[in-house]
């Protein structure tokens, strides 16, 4: 059965997960460490969930749709639109 896919953002890593909400320690989670960079998000609950089939963002909230990745030299902002497309500023 197909289910939504999501990303949970933490300061030093992000976790790819299956389902409508993030569950820490779930067996299917896949964690990616971004150290020495750091992540911050304006996403509701620090997560974004993409719908089955079309990849649209579930419960999209304009203004609460960015992830910033930073190191000591620079920062990049990733913006996610309601259709699940990404842009980097």
PDB file of C-alpha atoms in Angstrom:
ATOM      1  CA  UNK A   1       0.000   0.000   0.000  1.00  0.00           C
ATOM      2  CA  UNK A   2       1.219   3.474  -0.817  1.00  0.00           C
ATOM      3  CA  UNK A   3       1.560   6.061   1.906  1.00  0.00           C
ATOM      4  CA  UNK A   4       2.718   9.667   2.181  1.00  0.00           C
ATOM      5  CA  UNK A   5       6.461  10.316   2.494  1.00  0.00           C
ATOM      6  CA  UNK A   6       7.986  12.998   4.685  1.00  0.00           C
ATOM      7  CA  UNK A   7      11.091  14.706   5.965  1.00  0.00           C
ATOM      8  CA  UNK A   8      11.658  15.652   9.605  1.00  0.00           C
ATOM      9  CA  UNK A   9      14.239  18.388  10.234  1.00  0.00           C
ATOM     10  CA  UNK A  10      16.513  18.471  13.278  1.00  0.00           C
ATOM     11  CA  UNK A  11      19.502  20.723  13.949  1.00  0.00           C
ATOM     12  CA  UNK A  12      22.190  18.304  12.763  1.00  0.00           C
ATOM     13  CA  UNK A  13      20.240  15.855  10.605  1.00  0.00           C
ATOM     14  CA  UNK A  14      17.088  15.151   8.679  1.00  0.00           C
ATOM     15  CA  UNK A  15      15.014  11.985   8.681  1.00  0.00           C
ATOM     16  CA  UNK A  16      13.122  10.560   5.714  1.00  0.00           C
ATOM     17  CA  UNK A  17       9.994   8.738   6.872  1.00  0.00           C
ATOM     18  CA  UNK A  18       6.876   7.024   5.563  1.00  0.00           C
ATOM     19  CA  UNK A  19       3.423   7.951   6.828  1.00  0.00           C
ATOM     20  CA  UNK A  20       1.444  11.056   7.682  1.00  0.00           C
ATOM     21  CA  UNK A  21       3.519  12.007  10.738  1.00  0.00           C
ATOM     22  CA  UNK A  22       7.073  11.483  11.946  1.00  0.00           C
ATOM     23  CA  UNK A  23       7.633   8.798  14.581  1.00  0.00           C
ATOM     24  CA  UNK A  24      11.111   8.793  16.099  1.00  0.00           C
ATOM     25  CA  UNK A  25      12.689   5.347  15.996  1.00  0.00           C
ATOM     26  CA  UNK A  26      10.293   3.891  13.420  1.00  0.00           C
ATOM     27  CA  UNK A  27      12.051   1.016  11.604  1.00  0.00           C
ATOM     28  CA  UNK A  28      11.698   2.533   8.126  1.00  0.00           C
ATOM     29  CA  UNK A  29      13.214   5.912   9.023  1.00  0.00           C
ATOM     30  CA  UNK A  30      16.394   6.942   7.214  1.00  0.00           C
ATOM     31  CA  UNK A  31      18.585   9.532   8.960  1.00  0.00           C
ATOM     32  CA  UNK A  32      21.055  11.781   7.117  1.00  0.00           C
ATOM     33  CA  UNK A  33      23.600  13.687   9.232  1.00  0.00           C
ATOM     34  CA  UNK A  34      24.565  17.111   7.830  1.00  0.00           C
ATOM     35  CA  UNK A  35      27.299  17.935  10.351  1.00  0.00           C
ATOM     36  CA  UNK A  36      29.244  20.260  10.410  1.00  0.00           C
ATOM     37  CA  UNK A  37      26.343  22.185   8.856  1.00  0.00           C
ATOM     38  CA  UNK A  38      23.171  22.941  10.764  1.00  0.00           C
ATOM     39  CA  UNK A  39      19.514  22.996   9.764  1.00  0.00           C
ATOM     40  CA  UNK A  40      16.631  25.228  10.800  1.00  0.00           C
ATOM     41  CA  UNK A  41      13.076  25.042   9.507  1.00  0.00           C
ATOM     42  CA  UNK A  42       9.947  27.150   9.464  1.00  0.00           C
ATOM     43  CA  UNK A  43       7.910  24.009   8.726  1.00  0.00           C
ATOM     44  CA  UNK A  44       5.001  23.108  11.003  1.00  0.00           C
ATOM     45  CA  UNK A  45       6.410  20.656  13.604  1.00  0.00           C
ATOM     46  CA  UNK A  46       9.724  20.821  11.672  1.00  0.00           C
ATOM     47  CA  UNK A  47       8.412  18.381   9.090  1.00  0.00           C
ATOM     48  CA  UNK A  48       6.957  18.289   5.612  1.00  0.00           C
ATOM     49  CA  UNK A  49       4.786  15.458   4.272  1.00  0.00           C
ATOM     50  CA  UNK A  50       4.293  14.840   0.552  1.00  0.00           C
ATOM     51  CA  UNK A  51       1.051  13.334  -0.729  1.00  0.00           C
ATOM     52  CA  UNK A  52       0.790   9.984  -2.473  1.00  0.00           C
ATOM     53  CA  UNK A  53       0.877  10.213  -6.271  1.00  0.00           C
ATOM     54  CA  UNK A  54       1.154  13.942  -6.868  1.00  0.00           C
ATOM     55  CA  UNK A  55       3.776  14.836  -4.221  1.00  0.00           C
ATOM     56  CA  UNK A  56       1.843  17.917  -3.125  1.00  0.00           C
ATOM     57  CA  UNK A  57       2.582  19.116   0.392  1.00  0.00           C
ATOM     58  CA  UNK A  58      -0.007  17.980   2.924  1.00  0.00           C
ATOM     59  CA  UNK A  59      -1.311  20.903   5.039  1.00  0.00           C
ATOM     60  CA  UNK A  60       0.784  23.459   3.135  1.00  0.00           C
ATOM     61  CA  UNK A  61       1.260  26.746   4.975  1.00  0.00           C
ATOM     62  CA  UNK A  62       2.717  29.672   3.024  1.00  0.00           C
ATOM     63  CA  UNK A  63       5.397  31.386   5.085  1.00  0.00           C
ATOM     64  CA  UNK A  64       6.047  28.157   6.985  1.00  0.00           C
ATOM     65  CA  UNK A  65       7.765  26.368   4.134  1.00  0.00           C
ATOM     66  CA  UNK A  66      11.543  26.835   4.351  1.00  0.00           C
ATOM     67  CA  UNK A  67      14.602  24.882   5.441  1.00  0.00           C
ATOM     68  CA  UNK A  68      17.883  26.733   5.975  1.00  0.00           C
ATOM     69  CA  UNK A  69      21.206  24.910   5.841  1.00  0.00           C
ATOM     70  CA  UNK A  70      24.142  26.821   7.287  1.00  0.00           C
ATOM     71  CA  UNK A  71      27.819  26.445   7.929  1.00  0.00           C
ATOM     72  CA  UNK A  72      30.248  29.019   9.301  1.00  0.00           C
ATOM     73  CA  UNK A  73      30.688  30.657   5.885  1.00  0.00           C
ATOM     74  CA  UNK A  74      27.218  30.811   4.338  1.00  0.00           C
ATOM     75  CA  UNK A  75      23.548  29.854   4.445  1.00  0.00           C
ATOM     76  CA  UNK A  76      21.197  28.569   1.775  1.00  0.00           C
ATOM     77  CA  UNK A  77      17.408  28.667   2.036  1.00  0.00           C
ATOM     78  CA  UNK A  78      15.368  25.864   0.482  1.00  0.00           C
ATOM     79  CA  UNK A  79      11.747  26.839  -0.173  1.00  0.00           C
ATOM     80  CA  UNK A  80       9.082  24.192  -0.739  1.00  0.00           C
ATOM     81  CA  UNK A  81       5.948  25.212  -2.623  1.00  0.00           C
ATOM     82  CA  UNK A  82       2.481  23.679  -2.284  1.00  0.00           C
ATOM     83  CA  UNK A  83       3.195  21.284  -5.159  1.00  0.00           C
ATOM     84  CA  UNK A  84       6.301  19.850  -3.453  1.00  0.00           C
ATOM     85  CA  UNK A  85       8.766  21.596  -5.768  1.00  0.00           C
ATOM     86  CA  UNK A  86      11.961  23.009  -4.247  1.00  0.00           C
ATOM     87  CA  UNK A  87      13.882  26.191  -4.958  1.00  0.00           C
ATOM     88  CA  UNK A  88      17.196  27.275  -3.436  1.00  0.00           C
ATOM     89  CA  UNK A  89      17.935  30.925  -2.657  1.00  0.00           C
TER      90      UNK A  89
END
